[in-house]
CSV table of C-alpha atoms and ligand atoms in Angstrom, one decimal:
chain,number,residue,atom,x,y,z
A,1,MET,CA,-11.9,-22.9,4.7
A,2,THR,CA,-13.3,-19.5,3.9
A,3,VAL,CA,-13.6,-16.3,6.0
A,4,THR,CA,-16.4,-13.8,5.6
A,5,ILE,CA,-16.2,-10.3,7.1
A,6,ASP,CA,-18.6,-7.4,7.4
A,7,ALA,CA,-17.5,-5.0,4.7
A,8,GLN,CA,-18.9,-2.3,2.5
A,9,PRO,CA,-20.8,-2.5,0.1
A,10,GLY,CA,-21.3,-6.1,1.3
A,11,PRO,CA,-19.7,-9.2,2.8
A,12,PHE,CA,-16.1,-9.9,1.7
A,13,THR,CA,-15.3,-13.7,1.5
A,14,PHE,CA,-11.8,-15.1,1.0
A,15,GLU,CA,-9.7,-18.1,1.5
A,16,PRO,CA,-6.7,-17.3,3.6
A,17,SER,CA,-4.3,-19.5,1.6
A,18,LYS,CA,-5.2,-17.6,-1.5
A,19,THR,CA,-5.0,-14.1,0.1
A,20,ALA,CA,-2.2,-11.6,0.2
A,21,LEU,CA,-1.8,-8.5,2.3
A,22,ILE,CA,-0.3,-5.7,0.3
A,23,VAL,CA,1.3,-3.0,2.5
A,24,ILE,CA,1.9,0.0,0.3
A,25,ASP,CA,4.9,2.3,0.8
A,26,MET,CA,5.1,2.6,4.6
A,27,GLN,CA,8.5,4.2,4.1
A,28,ARG,CA,10.4,6.9,5.9
A,29,ASP,CA,10.3,9.0,2.7
A,30,PHE,CA,6.5,9.4,3.2
A,31,ILE,CA,6.1,9.2,7.0
A,32,GLU,CA,9.1,11.0,8.5
A,33,PRO,CA,10.2,14.6,8.1
A,34,GLY,CA,12.9,15.2,5.4
A,35,GLY,CA,11.7,12.7,2.8
A,36,PHE,CA,9.7,12.8,-0.4
A,37,GLY,CA,6.3,13.6,1.2
A,38,GLU,CA,7.6,16.6,3.0
A,39,SER,CA,9.5,17.8,-0.1
A,40,LEU,CA,6.1,18.1,-1.8
A,41,GLY,CA,4.9,20.4,1.0
A,42,ASN,CA,2.9,17.9,3.0
A,43,ASP,CA,2.5,17.6,6.8
A,44,VAL,CA,3.8,14.0,7.3
A,45,SER,CA,2.5,13.6,10.9
A,46,LEU,CA,-0.9,12.4,9.7
A,47,LEU,CA,0.6,9.3,8.2
A,48,ALA,CA,2.6,8.2,11.2
A,49,GLU,CA,-0.7,7.8,13.1
A,50,ILE,CA,-1.6,4.6,11.3
A,51,VAL,CA,1.6,2.7,12.0
A,52,PRO,CA,0.3,0.8,15.0
A,53,THR,CA,-2.8,-0.3,13.1
A,54,VAL,CA,-0.8,-1.4,10.1
A,55,ALA,CA,1.5,-3.3,12.5
A,56,ALA,CA,-1.6,-5.1,14.0
A,57,LEU,CA,-2.9,-5.9,10.5
A,58,ILE,CA,0.5,-7.4,9.5
A,59,ASP,CA,0.4,-9.5,12.7
A,60,HIS,CA,-3.1,-10.7,11.8
A,61,ALA,CA,-2.0,-11.6,8.3
A,62,ARG,CA,1.1,-13.5,9.5
A,63,ARG,CA,-0.9,-15.5,12.1
A,64,SER,CA,-3.6,-16.2,9.5
A,65,GLY,CA,-1.2,-17.7,7.0
A,66,TRP,CA,-1.6,-15.0,4.3
A,67,LEU,CA,1.2,-14.1,1.9
A,68,VAL,CA,2.6,-10.7,3.1
A,69,VAL,CA,3.9,-8.3,0.5
A,70,HIS,CA,5.5,-4.9,1.2
A,71,THR,CA,6.1,-2.2,-1.5
A,72,ARG,CA,8.5,0.7,-1.7
A,73,GLU,CA,8.2,3.6,-4.1
A,74,SER,CA,11.8,3.9,-5.2
A,75,HIS,CA,14.1,4.6,-8.1
A,76,ALA,CA,17.5,3.4,-9.3
A,77,ALA,CA,20.5,5.6,-8.2
A,78,ASP,CA,21.0,6.7,-11.9
A,79,LEU,CA,17.3,7.6,-12.2
A,80,SER,CA,17.0,5.4,-15.3
A,81,ASP,CA,13.6,4.2,-14.1
A,82,CYS,CA,12.3,7.7,-13.3
A,83,PRO,CA,10.6,9.4,-16.2
A,84,PRO,CA,11.6,13.1,-16.4
A,85,ALA,CA,7.9,14.0,-16.3
A,86,LYS,CA,7.8,12.5,-12.8
A,87,ARG,CA,11.0,14.2,-11.5
A,88,LEU,CA,10.1,17.6,-13.0
A,89,ARG,CA,6.5,17.7,-11.9
A,90,GLY,CA,5.4,20.5,-9.6
A,91,ALA,CA,7.6,22.8,-7.5
A,92,PRO,CA,9.0,20.6,-4.7
A,93,ASN,CA,11.6,22.0,-2.4
A,94,ALA,CA,13.8,18.9,-3.4
A,95,ARG,CA,13.3,16.6,-6.4
A,96,ILE,CA,13.6,12.8,-6.6
A,97,GLY,CA,17.4,12.0,-6.5
A,98,ASP,CA,18.4,15.2,-4.7
A,99,ASP,CA,20.2,15.0,-1.3
A,100,GLY,CA,18.0,15.3,1.8
A,101,PRO,CA,18.4,14.7,5.5
A,102,MET,CA,17.7,11.0,5.0
A,103,GLY,CA,19.9,10.6,1.9
A,104,ARG,CA,18.8,11.0,-1.7
A,105,ILE,CA,15.1,11.4,-2.0
A,106,LEU,CA,13.2,8.3,-3.1
A,107,ILE,CA,16.3,6.4,-4.1
A,108,ARG,CA,16.6,2.7,-3.5
A,109,GLY,CA,18.9,1.8,-0.6
A,110,GLU,CA,19.0,5.3,0.9
A,111,PRO,CA,18.0,5.5,4.6
A,112,GLY,CA,14.8,7.5,3.8
A,113,ASN,CA,13.6,4.9,1.3
A,114,ALA,CA,13.4,2.2,4.0
A,115,ILE,CA,10.2,0.9,5.4
A,116,VAL,CA,9.7,2.3,9.0
A,117,ASP,CA,11.3,0.2,11.7
A,118,ALA,CA,8.0,-0.8,13.3
A,119,LEU,CA,6.8,-2.4,10.1
A,120,GLU,CA,10.0,-4.1,9.0
A,121,PRO,CA,9.4,-7.0,6.6
A,122,ALA,CA,10.0,-10.5,8.1
A,123,ALA,CA,12.3,-13.0,6.5
A,124,GLY,CA,10.6,-14.7,3.5
A,125,GLU,CA,8.1,-11.8,2.9
A,126,ILE,CA,8.1,-10.3,-0.5
A,127,VAL,CA,9.4,-6.7,-0.9
A,128,ILE,CA,8.5,-5.0,-4.2
A,129,ASP,CA,10.4,-1.9,-5.4
A,130,LYS,CA,8.1,0.0,-7.7
A,131,PRO,CA,9.0,3.0,-9.8
A,132,GLY,CA,5.4,4.1,-10.3
A,133,LYS,CA,2.4,4.8,-8.1
A,134,GLY,CA,0.9,1.4,-8.9
A,135,ALA,CA,2.4,-1.8,-7.5
A,136,PHE,CA,2.0,-3.8,-10.7
A,137,TYR,CA,3.6,-1.3,-13.1
A,138,ALA,CA,7.2,-2.4,-14.0
A,139,THR,CA,7.4,-4.9,-11.1
A,140,HIS,CA,7.3,-8.7,-10.6
A,141,LEU,CA,4.2,-8.4,-8.3
A,142,GLY,CA,1.9,-10.0,-10.8
A,143,SER,CA,4.1,-13.1,-11.3
A,144,GLU,CA,4.7,-13.5,-7.6
A,145,LEU,CA,0.9,-13.6,-7.0
A,146,ALA,CA,0.2,-15.8,-9.9
A,147,GLU,CA,2.8,-18.4,-8.9
A,148,ARG,CA,1.1,-18.7,-5.5
A,149,GLN,CA,-2.5,-18.7,-7.0
A,150,ILE,CA,-3.5,-15.7,-5.0
A,151,THR,CA,-7.0,-14.5,-5.8
A,152,HIS,CA,-7.8,-12.0,-3.0
A,153,LEU,CA,-5.8,-8.9,-1.9
A,154,VAL,CA,-6.1,-6.9,1.3
A,155,PHE,CA,-4.6,-3.4,1.0
A,156,ALA,CA,-3.1,-1.0,3.6
A,157,GLY,CA,-0.6,1.8,3.5
A,158,VAL,CA,0.0,5.3,2.1
A,159,THR,CA,-1.3,7.4,0.5
A,160,THR,CA,-4.9,6.4,0.1
A,161,GLU,CA,-5.7,8.3,-3.0
A,162,VAL,CA,-2.3,8.0,-4.7
A,163,CYS,CA,-0.3,4.7,-4.5
A,164,VAL,CA,-3.0,2.7,-2.6
A,165,GLN,CA,-5.8,3.5,-4.9
A,166,THR,CA,-3.7,3.2,-8.1
A,167,SER,CA,-2.5,-0.3,-7.0
A,168,MET,CA,-6.1,-1.3,-6.1
A,169,ARG,CA,-7.3,-0.2,-9.5
A,170,GLU,CA,-4.5,-2.1,-11.2
A,171,ALA,CA,-5.3,-5.2,-9.2
A,172,ASN,CA,-9.1,-4.9,-9.8
A,173,ASP,CA,-8.4,-4.8,-13.6
A,174,ARG,CA,-6.3,-7.9,-13.3
A,175,GLY,CA,-9.2,-9.8,-11.7
A,176,TYR,CA,-8.3,-9.7,-8.0
A,177,ASP,CA,-11.0,-9.2,-5.3
A,178,CYS,CA,-9.6,-6.3,-3.2
A,179,LEU,CA,-10.4,-5.1,0.3
A,180,LEU,CA,-9.0,-1.8,1.7
A,181,ILE,CA,-8.6,-1.6,5.5
A,182,GLU,CA,-10.1,1.7,6.4
A,183,ASP,CA,-8.0,2.5,9.5
A,184,ALA,CA,-4.8,1.2,8.0
A,185,THR,CA,-4.5,3.7,5.2
A,186,ALA,CA,-3.9,7.5,5.4
A,187,SER,CA,-3.4,10.5,3.3
A,188,TYR,CA,-1.9,14.0,3.7
A,189,PHE,CA,-5.5,15.1,2.9
A,190,PRO,CA,-8.1,13.5,5.1
A,191,ALA,CA,-10.9,14.5,2.7
A,192,PHE,CA,-9.1,12.6,-0.1
A,193,ARG,CA,-8.8,9.5,2.1
A,194,GLN,CA,-12.5,9.6,2.8
A,195,ALA,CA,-13.3,10.3,-0.9
A,196,THR,CA,-11.2,7.3,-1.9
A,197,LEU,CA,-13.0,5.0,0.5
A,198,ASP,CA,-16.3,6.2,-0.8
A,199,MET,CA,-15.4,5.8,-4.5
A,200,VAL,CA,-13.8,2.3,-4.1
A,201,ARG,CA,-17.0,0.8,-2.6
A,202,SER,CA,-19.5,2.8,-4.7
A,203,GLN,CA,-21.6,1.3,-7.5
A,204,GLY,CA,-21.7,-2.1,-5.8
A,205,GLY,CA,-17.9,-2.2,-5.2
A,206,ILE,CA,-16.6,-0.9,-8.5
A,207,VAL,CA,-13.0,-1.1,-7.3
A,208,GLY,CA,-13.5,-3.3,-4.2
A,209,TRP,CA,-14.6,-3.5,-0.6
A,210,THR,CA,-13.6,-1.5,2.5
A,211,ALA,CA,-13.7,-2.5,6.2
A,212,PRO,CA,-12.1,-1.6,9.5
A,213,LEU,CA,-9.4,-3.8,11.0
A,214,SER,CA,-11.8,-4.9,13.7
A,215,ALA,CA,-14.0,-6.5,11.1
A,216,LEU,CA,-11.0,-8.8,10.2
A,217,THR,CA,-9.9,-9.5,13.8
A,218,GLN,CA,-13.5,-10.4,14.8
A,219,SER,CA,-14.2,-12.6,11.8
A,220,ARG,CA,-14.5,-16.4,12.1
A,221,ALA,CA,-13.6,-19.0,9.6
A,222,GLN,CA,-16.2,-21.4,8.1
A,223,ALA,CA,-15.3,-25.0,7.1
B,301,TIU,N1,2.3,12.2,-2.8
B,301,TIU,C1,1.5,11.2,-2.4
B,301,TIU,O1,0.5,11.4,-1.8
B,301,TIU,N2,1.9,9.9,-2.6
B,301,TIU,C2,3.0,9.5,-3.3
B,301,TIU,O2,3.7,10.2,-4.0
B,301,TIU,N3,3.3,8.1,-3.3
B,301,TIU,C3,2.5,7.2,-2.5
B,301,TIU,O3,1.3,7.4,-2.4
B,301,TIU,N4,3.1,6.1,-2.1
């Protein structure tokens, strides 16, 4: 059974049993005040707006029998997986590992590092802790997907031009067909979100496809 949906730059066809939803970094550290996103000087309210759409997408994936994967950008408490170049970059008001209102910034297990309550992973879903912007770098994501013979990836999450785009490019280079759900991704910079959607699907889909959630929910399977 395959499903074909209206996407850009053209139809996106996939087999649900070989498809995974990859929800990137829908964490309090990026979405709520007092976390990593705000420490970098960003207005985090723009990101919270997509939570209901991401919840609907996760619900669609679960009902459609896709593998569901959640990622968290996070570091070990001793920062052994955080390159000094990452920690020292820029002039944030608090650096990775510093104390903040939601615990230590971007540290695994701290309250701020959790996925937001509305999108809590279900039992049996895969949760990937990633020290980089890409979901494949220094993680077991590639082996989890290979074990299950996954060929198609549907992406959502934050931020569009940083961790979502980096992960999509890593996936594209590994041979996956990738679809980004337009209204289930957000950036602190709306123009960067739009530019990312445009560049992903340019040149005949150089990185992948994009479509709104409605294109998925209105799709029909073919035998
Ligand atoms: N700063 C920013 O836009 N994003 C990140 O640091 N990480 C993710 O995108 N998850």
